[in-house]
Amino acid sequence: MKPHKIPLYVLVIAALTLSAHARQWTLQQCIDTALVHNKNLQISRNNVLLGNQKYQAAIANLIPKVTAHADYRYYTDQPYQLMPMSVFGGPPGKFKEAQFGVPHNINANMQIAIPLYNPQTYGAIQTAAVASEITVLQNRKTAEQVIVEITNLYYNLQILLHQLVFIDSNLVNTTKLLKNMQLLKEQLMAKETDVSKVLLQIEQLTTQRDIVTNKHEQVLNLLKLTLGISSDQSIQIEETIGFQNSNEYVNLPSVDIRIAETQKRLLTSELSTLKYSRLPSLSLYGSYGTTGFGYDKEPNEFLDFYPVGFVGLQLSYPFFNGTVTHRKINEKKLEINISELQISVLSEQRAMLIENAKQHRIVALQSIETIQAQTKLAQTIYDQTVLQQNQGVANLTDVLLSDNSLRETQQAYISAVIDYLTADLELKKLSGNIPQERMEKQ
């Protein structure tokens, strides 16, 4: 279908004239800038890096661990041991205390531990991998929200520019009418009150223009903030709003549903890890070092070192932990059930919202086409009424009524455009048509 263009009356918007050197920004340029400089997106990307580091840390638990130990002890009192007296020919059942060793003891060794089989570690790695996927999806959701926010602000600025064009057009018409009324008053063909009525119209339009201009500046500053650029930087947006007369968007996977499904996978992984905790774990460990003994009394001072080393296997099996694991497993199963229900609700809600957005957009598009014709007709009626008033056929009341009708159709046109753009953007978001390929590159 052919694209429609919202017409823009070629008038100078004096109060909004920007620097001649200001670059005109397209919507896509604004989006690309925000994807790079938006602070919320930068935080989100750091969260992705953080999730990846947690995943790497989980994998690192499979790497052998090497530890160095060193210890020095000086015994002011040697520890006692009880020796059976029968060893020296004494009566059985009798013991004699004895002190063994030397005052100086030095130990230094290297220990290595290699996990051979640890189901909880493998479960933690799988859980960390799924959690990292969630941070990536959340980053995509943040990017999508930024794109939607930028698009809304951009559309708002375009709508405000159109409002100013209508106001300026009405000001031009009303100023011409004021000159005619003043001329008629000088010729005693109009009253002072007639001139005052037209002056009131001009003041109302001027006030309305000031309000819209101020709102335009506020929205423009908010756009700069969202883009992540300096508020001092001058930017100028495209004035013409382009939109497609199409109700067809291919339904792509929703980020919200993908996050919910991945969160369910995370819960399932956590459940598996809890079940793995009931399994035994096996590790290989070893140690090699030296032990030193020293004596510092005459006549036999010495400090001798002796090697010491060993290797071994360690098997750990949890027999009973007070039903804590059993309770946690039941808790995780309930969380998975809740997650499944949430996914179902999100899917049904998405289908309903997509259908509503389609209908909303169709109605808004029809309204735009209808009100465009009404606006042209109202403008024609106003021009004819002014001409008739100049010819003395119509009075000022007729002119003011036609002017009000023209303003009403202009406002209705603006409202219809807002409705269409809102519905179109909502439909794009719900159907997953926010430009994902650009987010992938960030």
Tab-separated table of C-alpha atoms in Angstrom:
chain	number	residue	atom	x	y	z
A	1	MET	CA	0.000	0.000	0.000
A	2	LYS	CA	1.162	3.500	-0.685
A	3	PRO	CA	2.580	5.478	2.220
A	4	HIS	CA	0.652	8.527	3.320
A	5	LYS	CA	2.284	11.805	4.222
A	6	ILE	CA	0.813	14.143	6.784
A	7	PRO	CA	0.764	17.546	5.047
A	8	LEU	CA	2.739	20.409	6.537
A	9	TYR	CA	1.769	23.969	5.804
A	10	VAL	CA	4.802	25.891	4.678
A	11	LEU	CA	4.995	28.660	7.252
A	12	VAL	CA	7.849	30.109	9.248
A	13	ILE	CA	7.800	29.126	12.926
A	14	ALA	CA	9.713	32.108	14.198
A	15	ALA	CA	9.927	31.252	17.872
A	16	LEU	CA	11.329	27.818	17.091
A	17	THR	CA	13.930	28.885	14.508
A	18	LEU	CA	17.087	27.023	15.369
A	19	SER	CA	20.641	27.745	14.377
A	20	ALA	CA	21.259	27.566	10.671
A	21	HIS	CA	24.156	25.225	11.415
A	22	ALA	CA	22.040	22.792	13.504
A	23	ARG	CA	22.010	19.305	12.013
A	24	GLN	CA	18.621	17.805	11.220
A	25	TRP	CA	18.186	14.504	13.045
A	26	THR	CA	16.082	11.685	11.661
A	27	LEU	CA	14.279	9.355	14.028
A	28	GLN	CA	16.731	6.567	13.224
A	29	GLN	CA	19.703	8.834	13.952
A	30	CYS	CA	18.200	9.647	17.345
A	31	ILE	CA	17.709	5.941	18.063
A	32	ASP	CA	21.265	5.069	17.009
A	33	THR	CA	22.665	7.856	19.188
A	34	ALA	CA	20.645	6.729	22.205
A	35	LEU	CA	21.752	3.109	21.783
A	36	VAL	CA	25.340	4.304	22.223
A	37	HIS	CA	25.080	7.148	24.743
A	38	ASN	CA	21.972	6.459	26.853
A	39	LYS	CA	23.055	5.993	30.484
A	40	ASN	CA	20.429	3.343	31.298
A	41	LEU	CA	21.621	1.292	28.350
A	42	GLN	CA	25.221	1.625	29.479
A	43	ILE	CA	24.228	0.295	32.904
A	44	SER	CA	22.329	-2.555	31.234
A	45	ARG	CA	25.334	-3.477	29.086
A	46	ASN	CA	27.521	-3.537	32.203
A	47	ASN	CA	25.019	-5.930	33.773
A	48	VAL	CA	25.483	-8.213	30.747
A	49	LEU	CA	29.254	-8.144	31.298
A	50	LEU	CA	28.673	-8.827	35.001
A	51	GLY	CA	26.501	-11.847	34.176
A	52	ASN	CA	29.196	-13.197	31.859
A	53	GLN	CA	31.824	-12.803	34.589
A	54	LYS	CA	29.629	-14.764	37.023
A	55	TYR	CA	29.337	-17.532	34.425
A	56	GLN	CA	33.121	-17.608	33.966
A	57	ALA	CA	33.550	-17.713	37.756
A	58	ALA	CA	31.249	-20.760	37.926
A	59	ILE	CA	33.318	-22.533	35.247
A	60	ALA	CA	36.497	-21.682	37.180
A	61	ASN	CA	35.355	-24.020	39.968
A	62	LEU	CA	36.349	-26.928	37.690
A	63	ILE	CA	39.957	-25.723	37.495
A	64	PRO	CA	42.400	-27.352	39.946
A	65	LYS	CA	43.164	-25.249	43.000
A	66	VAL	CA	46.741	-24.878	44.246
A	67	THR	CA	47.439	-23.550	47.737
A	68	ALA	CA	50.722	-22.786	49.478
A	69	HIS	CA	51.015	-23.127	53.246
A	70	ALA	CA	53.815	-22.127	55.589
A	71	ASP	CA	53.893	-22.445	59.353
A	72	TYR	CA	56.483	-21.806	62.076
A	73	ARG	CA	56.025	-22.720	65.725
A	74	TYR	CA	58.249	-22.229	68.715
A	75	TYR	CA	57.176	-24.366	71.659
A	76	THR	CA	57.889	-22.760	75.002
A	77	ASP	CA	56.489	-25.984	76.525
A	78	GLN	CA	56.679	-29.185	74.537
A	79	PRO	CA	53.372	-31.052	74.224
A	80	TYR	CA	53.018	-34.122	76.433
A	81	GLN	CA	52.284	-37.658	75.324
A	82	LEU	CA	51.296	-40.580	77.543
A	83	MET	CA	53.465	-43.650	77.037
A	84	PRO	CA	52.323	-47.099	78.257
A	85	MET	CA	54.812	-48.269	80.900
A	86	SER	CA	54.565	-51.800	79.591
A	87	VAL	CA	56.737	-50.752	76.645
A	88	PHE	CA	59.641	-50.381	79.058
A	89	GLY	CA	58.848	-53.494	81.097
A	90	GLY	CA	56.490	-51.794	83.510
A	91	PRO	CA	53.071	-53.042	84.657
A	92	PRO	CA	50.312	-53.038	82.029
A	93	GLY	CA	47.629	-50.382	82.292
A	94	LYS	CA	50.068	-47.835	83.643
A	95	PHE	CA	51.190	-44.724	81.718
A	96	LYS	CA	53.991	-42.259	82.014
A	97	GLU	CA	53.921	-38.737	80.624
A	98	ALA	CA	56.685	-37.759	78.240
A	99	GLN	CA	57.631	-34.726	76.156
A	100	PHE	CA	58.699	-35.263	72.583
A	101	GLY	CA	60.002	-32.974	69.883
A	102	VAL	CA	62.104	-29.874	69.629
A	103	PRO	CA	61.111	-26.240	70.257
A	104	HIS	CA	61.460	-25.080	66.631
A	105	ASN	CA	58.995	-26.534	64.076
A	106	ILE	CA	58.730	-25.329	60.459
A	107	ASN	CA	56.227	-26.602	57.894
A	108	ALA	CA	55.984	-25.525	54.232
A	109	ASN	CA	53.965	-27.325	51.558
A	110	MET	CA	51.980	-26.965	48.358
A	111	GLN	CA	48.524	-28.504	48.155
A	112	ILE	CA	46.505	-29.223	45.009
A	113	ALA	CA	42.827	-30.161	44.813
A	114	ILE	CA	41.295	-31.452	41.564
A	115	PRO	CA	37.503	-31.900	41.412
A	116	LEU	CA	36.853	-35.184	39.583
A	117	TYR	CA	33.079	-35.232	39.946
A	118	ASN	CA	30.974	-32.553	41.604
A	119	PRO	CA	27.352	-32.452	40.363
A	120	GLN	CA	26.592	-29.239	42.243
A	121	THR	CA	29.380	-27.430	40.384
A	122	TYR	CA	28.004	-28.530	37.015
A	123	GLY	CA	24.530	-27.434	38.102
A	124	ALA	CA	25.878	-24.036	39.187
A	125	ILE	CA	27.544	-23.595	35.768
A	126	GLN	CA	24.291	-24.354	33.972
A	127	THR	CA	22.388	-21.951	36.239
A	128	ALA	CA	24.967	-19.189	35.693
A	129	ALA	CA	24.696	-19.672	31.913
A	130	VAL	CA	20.906	-19.248	31.997
A	131	ALA	CA	21.221	-16.233	34.319
A	132	SER	CA	23.655	-14.685	31.815
A	133	GLU	CA	21.038	-15.170	29.065
A	134	ILE	CA	18.519	-13.297	31.203
A	135	THR	CA	20.852	-10.282	31.517
A	136	VAL	CA	21.205	-10.246	27.710
A	137	LEU	CA	17.425	-10.313	27.283
A	138	GLN	CA	16.978	-7.621	29.922
A	139	ASN	CA	19.472	-5.493	28.012
A	140	ARG	CA	17.362	-5.990	24.886
A	141	LYS	CA	14.261	-4.998	26.827
A	142	THR	CA	15.986	-1.857	28.091
A	143	ALA	CA	17.052	-1.027	24.527
A	144	GLU	CA	13.485	-1.593	23.346
A	145	GLN	CA	12.139	0.711	26.052
A	146	VAL	CA	14.667	3.393	25.090
A	147	ILE	CA	13.692	3.097	21.414
A	148	VAL	CA	10.001	3.399	22.283
A	149	GLU	CA	10.694	6.410	24.518
A	150	ILE	CA	12.808	8.108	21.843
A	151	THR	CA	10.132	7.440	19.211
A	152	ASN	CA	7.388	8.864	21.428
A	153	LEU	CA	9.396	11.993	22.161
A	154	TYR	CA	10.252	12.427	18.479
A	155	TYR	CA	6.596	12.076	17.478
A	156	ASN	CA	5.575	14.509	20.222
A	157	LEU	CA	7.979	17.100	18.858
A	158	GLN	CA	6.628	16.632	15.339
A	159	ILE	CA	3.050	16.980	16.603
A	160	LEU	CA	3.948	20.140	18.508
A	161	LEU	CA	5.511	21.591	15.364
A	162	HIS	CA	2.303	20.865	13.491
A	163	GLN	CA	0.298	22.537	16.238
A	164	LEU	CA	2.486	25.608	15.906
A	165	VAL	CA	1.964	25.613	12.155
A	166	PHE	CA	-1.804	25.577	12.663
A	167	ILE	CA	-1.564	28.339	15.281
A	168	ASP	CA	0.623	30.467	13.011
A	169	SER	CA	-1.790	29.918	10.147
A	170	ASN	CA	-4.687	30.986	12.359
A	171	LEU	CA	-2.707	34.001	13.568
A	172	VAL	CA	-2.121	35.094	9.981
A	173	ASN	CA	-5.825	34.752	9.172
A	174	THR	CA	-6.922	36.511	12.362
A	175	THR	CA	-4.427	39.347	11.824
A	176	LYS	CA	-5.849	39.916	8.352
A	177	LEU	CA	-9.327	39.882	9.847
A	178	LEU	CA	-8.255	42.456	12.455
A	179	LYS	CA	-7.015	44.818	9.744
A	180	ASN	CA	-10.313	44.456	7.898
A	181	MET	CA	-12.300	45.104	11.065
A	182	GLN	CA	-10.227	48.158	11.917
A	183	LEU	CA	-10.791	49.460	8.387
A	184	LEU	CA	-14.533	48.860	8.672
A	185	LYS	CA	-14.565	50.587	12.069
A	186	GLU	CA	-12.874	53.628	10.565
A	187	GLN	CA	-15.625	53.628	7.946
A	188	LEU	CA	-18.219	53.324	10.748
A	189	MET	CA	-19.292	49.957	9.360
A	190	ALA	CA	-18.150	47.967	12.436
A	191	LYS	CA	-18.305	48.435	16.177
A	192	GLU	CA	-15.476	48.733	18.675
A	193	THR	CA	-16.634	45.466	20.235
A	194	ASP	CA	-16.113	43.707	16.910
A	195	VAL	CA	-12.506	44.832	16.857
A	196	SER	CA	-12.116	43.764	20.508
A	197	LYS	CA	-13.439	40.293	19.714
A	198	VAL	CA	-10.829	39.829	17.015
A	199	LEU	CA	-8.105	41.193	19.312
A	200	LEU	CA	-9.188	38.648	21.944
A	201	GLN	CA	-8.821	35.885	19.359
A	202	ILE	CA	-5.268	37.056	18.598
A	203	GLU	CA	-4.350	37.159	22.293
A	204	GLN	CA	-5.725	33.662	22.833
A	205	LEU	CA	-3.783	32.327	19.872
A	206	THR	CA	-0.620	34.089	21.045
A	207	THR	CA	-0.994	32.604	24.533
A	208	GLN	CA	-1.639	29.173	23.051
A	209	ARG	CA	1.450	29.533	20.880
A	210	ASP	CA	3.605	30.452	23.902
A	211	ILE	CA	2.332	27.375	25.771
A	212	VAL	CA	3.030	25.048	22.855
A	213	THR	CA	6.467	26.619	22.282
A	214	ASN	CA	7.390	26.114	25.935
A	215	LYS	CA	6.187	22.514	25.821
A	216	HIS	CA	8.245	21.975	22.674
A	217	GLU	CA	11.380	23.159	24.482
A	218	GLN	CA	10.662	20.870	27.426
A	219	VAL	CA	10.145	17.809	25.216
A	220	LEU	CA	13.263	18.688	23.205
A	221	ASN	CA	15.350	18.868	26.409
A	222	LEU	CA	13.927	15.517	27.518
A	223	LEU	CA	14.841	14.047	24.135
A	224	LYS	CA	18.440	15.277	24.530
A	225	LEU	CA	18.600	13.745	28.012
A	226	THR	CA	17.319	10.420	26.716
A	227	LEU	CA	19.758	10.530	23.808
A	228	GLY	CA	22.581	11.038	26.300
A	229	ILE	CA	23.845	14.248	24.665
A	230	SER	CA	24.502	17.691	26.117
A	231	SER	CA	21.505	19.965	26.622
A	232	ASP	CA	23.545	22.723	24.959
A	233	GLN	CA	23.746	20.820	21.692
A	234	SER	CA	21.390	22.129	19.017
A	235	ILE	CA	19.328	19.539	17.179
A	236	GLN	CA	16.552	19.871	14.671
A	237	ILE	CA	14.061	17.128	13.877
A	238	GLU	CA	12.314	16.289	10.639
A	239	GLU	CA	8.972	18.076	10.387
A	240	THR	CA	7.136	15.672	8.072
A	241	ILE	CA	5.564	12.644	9.747
A	242	GLY	CA	5.631	9.587	7.508
A	243	PHE	CA	3.497	6.546	8.257
A	244	GLN	CA	2.468	3.362	6.485
A	245	ASN	CA	-1.106	2.507	5.663
A	246	SER	CA	-0.691	-1.096	6.696
A	247	ASN	CA	-2.190	-3.272	9.400
A	248	GLU	CA	0.268	-6.124	8.895
A	249	TYR	CA	3.194	-6.773	11.227
A	250	VAL	CA	4.807	-10.188	11.449
A	251	ASN	CA	4.525	-11.469	15.015
A	252	LEU	CA	8.057	-11.980	16.283
A	253	PRO	CA	9.089	-13.382	19.687
A	254	SER	CA	8.267	-10.957	22.494
A	255	VAL	CA	11.162	-9.957	24.738
A	256	ASP	CA	8.917	-10.103	27.819
A	257	ILE	CA	7.811	-13.656	27.030
A	258	ARG	CA	11.379	-14.713	26.217
A	259	ILE	CA	12.511	-13.333	29.583
A	260	ALA	CA	9.701	-15.214	31.350
A	261	GLU	CA	10.597	-18.453	29.522
A	262	THR	CA	14.289	-18.036	30.355
A	263	GLN	CA	13.428	-17.351	33.994
A	264	LYS	CA	11.510	-20.642	33.981
A	265	ARG	CA	14.628	-22.354	32.616
A	266	LEU	CA	16.617	-20.724	35.411
A	267	LEU	CA	14.221	-22.137	38.005
A	268	THR	CA	14.435	-25.564	36.353
A	269	SER	CA	18.243	-25.390	36.471
A	270	GLU	CA	18.140	-24.414	40.141
A	271	LEU	CA	15.829	-27.384	40.789
A	272	SER	CA	18.295	-29.723	39.074
A	273	THR	CA	21.144	-28.305	41.163
A	274	LEU	CA	19.180	-28.972	44.328
A	275	LYS	CA	18.635	-32.565	43.239
A	276	TYR	CA	22.335	-32.893	42.375
A	277	SER	CA	23.206	-31.910	45.946
A	278	ARG	CA	22.013	-35.376	47.017
A	279	LEU	CA	24.709	-37.029	44.889
A	280	PRO	CA	28.233	-37.789	46.100
A	281	SER	CA	31.220	-35.709	45.001
A	282	LEU	CA	34.725	-36.985	44.354
A	283	SER	CA	37.988	-35.042	44.292
A	284	LEU	CA	41.674	-35.789	44.010
A	285	TYR	CA	44.047	-33.966	46.289
A	286	GLY	CA	47.687	-34.023	47.172
A	287	SER	CA	50.364	-32.209	49.128
A	288	TYR	CA	54.133	-31.955	48.955
A	289	GLY	CA	56.409	-29.978	51.215
A	290	THR	CA	58.972	-30.062	53.949
A	291	THR	CA	59.037	-30.169	57.723
A	292	GLY	CA	61.857	-28.643	59.747
A	293	PHE	CA	62.921	-29.403	63.292
A	294	GLY	CA	65.351	-27.212	65.175
A	295	TYR	CA	67.117	-27.239	68.526
A	296	ASP	CA	69.014	-24.207	69.800
A	297	LYS	CA	70.654	-25.498	73.021
A	298	GLU	CA	74.221	-26.553	73.413
A	299	PRO	CA	75.918	-28.812	72.692
A	300	ASN	CA	73.612	-30.128	69.918
A	301	GLU	CA	72.265	-27.177	67.954
A	302	PHE	CA	70.628	-28.191	64.664
A	303	LEU	CA	67.942	-27.310	62.127
A	304	ASP	CA	67.050	-30.234	59.894
A	305	PHE	CA	64.413	-30.476	57.158
A	306	TYR	CA	62.578	-33.596	56.000
A	307	PRO	CA	60.327	-33.993	52.956
A	308	VAL	CA	56.675	-34.897	53.330
A	309	GLY	CA	54.119	-35.626	50.612
A	310	PHE	CA	50.933	-37.531	49.951
A	311	VAL	CA	48.088	-37.959	47.444
A	312	GLY	CA	44.558	-39.088	48.102
A	313	LEU	CA	40.930	-39.301	47.020
A	314	GLN	CA	38.129	-37.663	48.936
A	315	LEU	CA	34.534	-38.859	48.619
A	316	SER	CA	31.753	-36.777	50.123
A	317	TYR	CA	28.191	-38.063	50.377
A	318	PRO	CA	25.392	-36.158	52.139
A	319	PHE	CA	23.215	-38.644	54.005
A	320	PHE	CA	20.740	-36.395	55.788
A	321	ASN	CA	20.413	-32.626	56.219
A	322	GLY	CA	17.172	-32.349	58.145
A	323	THR	CA	14.813	-32.371	55.066
A	324	VAL	CA	16.102	-28.906	54.070
A	325	THR	CA	16.838	-30.033	50.491
A	326	HIS	CA	13.438	-31.719	50.228
A	327	ARG	CA	11.669	-28.520	51.269
A	328	LYS	CA	13.705	-26.397	48.861
A	329	ILE	CA	12.888	-28.778	46.002
A	330	ASN	CA	9.165	-28.475	46.715
A	331	GLU	CA	9.532	-24.689	46.888
A	332	LYS	CA	11.308	-24.595	43.529
A	333	LYS	CA	8.616	-26.789	41.921
A	334	LEU	CA	5.949	-24.310	43.042
A	335	GLU	CA	7.981	-21.424	41.609
A	336	ILE	CA	8.204	-23.257	38.269
A	337	ASN	CA	4.430	-23.770	38.266
A	338	ILE	CA	3.895	-20.056	38.955
A	339	SER	CA	6.324	-19.219	36.131
A	340	GLU	CA	4.368	-21.385	33.683
A	341	LEU	CA	1.143	-19.619	34.614
A	342	GLN	CA	2.813	-16.219	34.169
A	343	ILE	CA	3.992	-17.203	30.674
A	344	SER	CA	0.461	-18.277	29.789
A	345	VAL	CA	-0.985	-14.996	31.081
A	346	LEU	CA	1.616	-12.960	29.161
A	347	SER	CA	0.879	-14.842	25.921
A	348	GLU	CA	-2.876	-14.372	26.217
A	349	GLN	CA	-2.502	-10.734	27.230
A	350	ARG	CA	-0.148	-10.074	24.316
A	351	ALA	CA	-2.598	-11.570	21.799
A	352	MET	CA	-5.403	-9.411	23.172
A	353	LEU	CA	-3.322	-6.217	23.192
A	354	ILE	CA	-2.110	-6.838	19.627
A	355	GLU	CA	-5.678	-7.181	18.396
A	356	ASN	CA	-6.726	-4.026	20.252
A	357	ALA	CA	-3.774	-2.073	18.834
A	358	LYS	CA	-4.650	-3.216	15.290
A	359	GLN	CA	-8.239	-2.034	15.663
A	360	HIS	CA	-7.120	1.222	17.290
A	361	ARG	CA	-4.742	1.917	14.425
A	362	ILE	CA	-7.385	1.185	11.755
A	363	VAL	CA	-9.846	3.576	13.389
A	364	ALA	CA	-7.184	6.281	13.829
A	365	LEU	CA	-6.129	5.989	10.185
A	366	GLN	CA	-9.712	6.300	9.016
A	367	SER	CA	-10.136	9.322	11.276
A	368	ILE	CA	-7.041	10.971	9.788
A	369	GLU	CA	-8.344	10.550	6.250
A	370	THR	CA	-11.806	11.822	7.213
A	371	ILE	CA	-10.570	14.789	9.247
A	372	GLN	CA	-8.098	15.790	6.522
A	373	ALA	CA	-11.061	16.331	4.220
A	374	GLN	CA	-12.975	18.114	6.986
A	375	THR	CA	-10.011	20.436	7.640
A	376	LYS	CA	-9.793	21.375	3.955
A	377	LEU	CA	-13.541	22.009	3.907
A	378	ALA	CA	-13.369	24.095	7.106
A	379	GLN	CA	-10.532	26.154	5.596
A	380	THR	CA	-12.589	26.720	2.451
A	381	ILE	CA	-15.633	27.741	4.490
A	382	TYR	CA	-13.525	30.140	6.532
A	383	ASP	CA	-12.015	31.749	3.420
A	384	GLN	CA	-15.455	32.101	1.828
A	385	THR	CA	-16.943	33.539	5.033
A	386	VAL	CA	-14.147	36.117	5.269
A	387	LEU	CA	-14.730	37.048	1.628
A	388	GLN	CA	-18.482	37.337	2.275
A	389	GLN	CA	-17.784	39.449	5.350
A	390	ASN	CA	-15.642	41.779	3.238
A	391	GLN	CA	-18.546	42.021	0.808
A	392	GLY	CA	-20.961	42.757	3.635
A	393	VAL	CA	-22.905	39.513	3.162
A	394	ALA	CA	-21.647	37.817	6.372
A	395	ASN	CA	-21.102	39.340	9.789
A	396	LEU	CA	-18.252	38.948	12.283
A	397	THR	CA	-20.091	36.217	14.192
A	398	ASP	CA	-20.149	34.072	11.063
A	399	VAL	CA	-16.398	34.571	10.634
A	400	LEU	CA	-15.645	33.681	14.257
A	401	LEU	CA	-17.846	30.587	14.064
A	402	SER	CA	-16.090	29.375	10.921
A	403	ASP	CA	-12.752	30.146	12.569
A	404	ASN	CA	-13.702	28.035	15.606
A	405	SER	CA	-14.823	25.220	13.300
A	406	LEU	CA	-11.464	25.354	11.531
A	407	ARG	CA	-9.593	25.209	14.841
A	408	GLU	CA	-11.702	22.276	16.041
A	409	THR	CA	-10.962	20.263	12.899
A	410	GLN	CA	-7.263	21.104	13.220
A	411	GLN	CA	-7.226	19.890	16.816
A	412	ALA	CA	-9.189	16.784	15.839
A	413	TYR	CA	-6.626	16.114	13.125
A	414	ILE	CA	-3.765	16.415	15.622
A	415	SER	CA	-5.569	14.059	18.031
A	416	ALA	CA	-6.158	11.507	15.261
A	417	VAL	CA	-2.486	11.599	14.277
A	418	ILE	CA	-1.458	11.094	17.917
A	419	ASP	CA	-3.850	8.142	18.209
A	420	TYR	CA	-2.471	6.569	15.058
A	421	LEU	CA	1.193	6.996	16.001
A	422	THR	CA	0.544	5.683	19.526
A	423	ALA	CA	-1.316	2.625	18.243
A	424	ASP	CA	1.290	1.963	15.555
A	425	LEU	CA	4.184	2.150	18.015
A	426	GLU	CA	2.334	-0.041	20.510
A	427	LEU	CA	1.656	-2.602	17.773
A	428	LYS	CA	5.319	-2.609	16.763
A	429	LYS	CA	6.366	-3.179	20.361
A	430	LEU	CA	3.807	-5.908	21.080
A	431	SER	CA	4.544	-7.780	17.848
A	432	GLY	CA	8.307	-7.630	18.420
A	433	ASN	CA	8.997	-5.308	15.481
A	434	ILE	CA	11.193	-2.811	17.319
A	435	PRO	CA	14.391	-2.925	15.174
A	436	GLN	CA	16.226	-5.761	16.929
A	437	GLU	CA	19.150	-6.025	14.545
A	438	ARG	CA	20.353	-2.588	15.635
A	439	MET	CA	20.177	-3.616	19.284
A	440	GLU	CA	22.216	-6.763	18.531
A	441	LYS	CA	25.125	-4.618	17.297
A	442	GLN	CA	25.332	-2.545	20.478
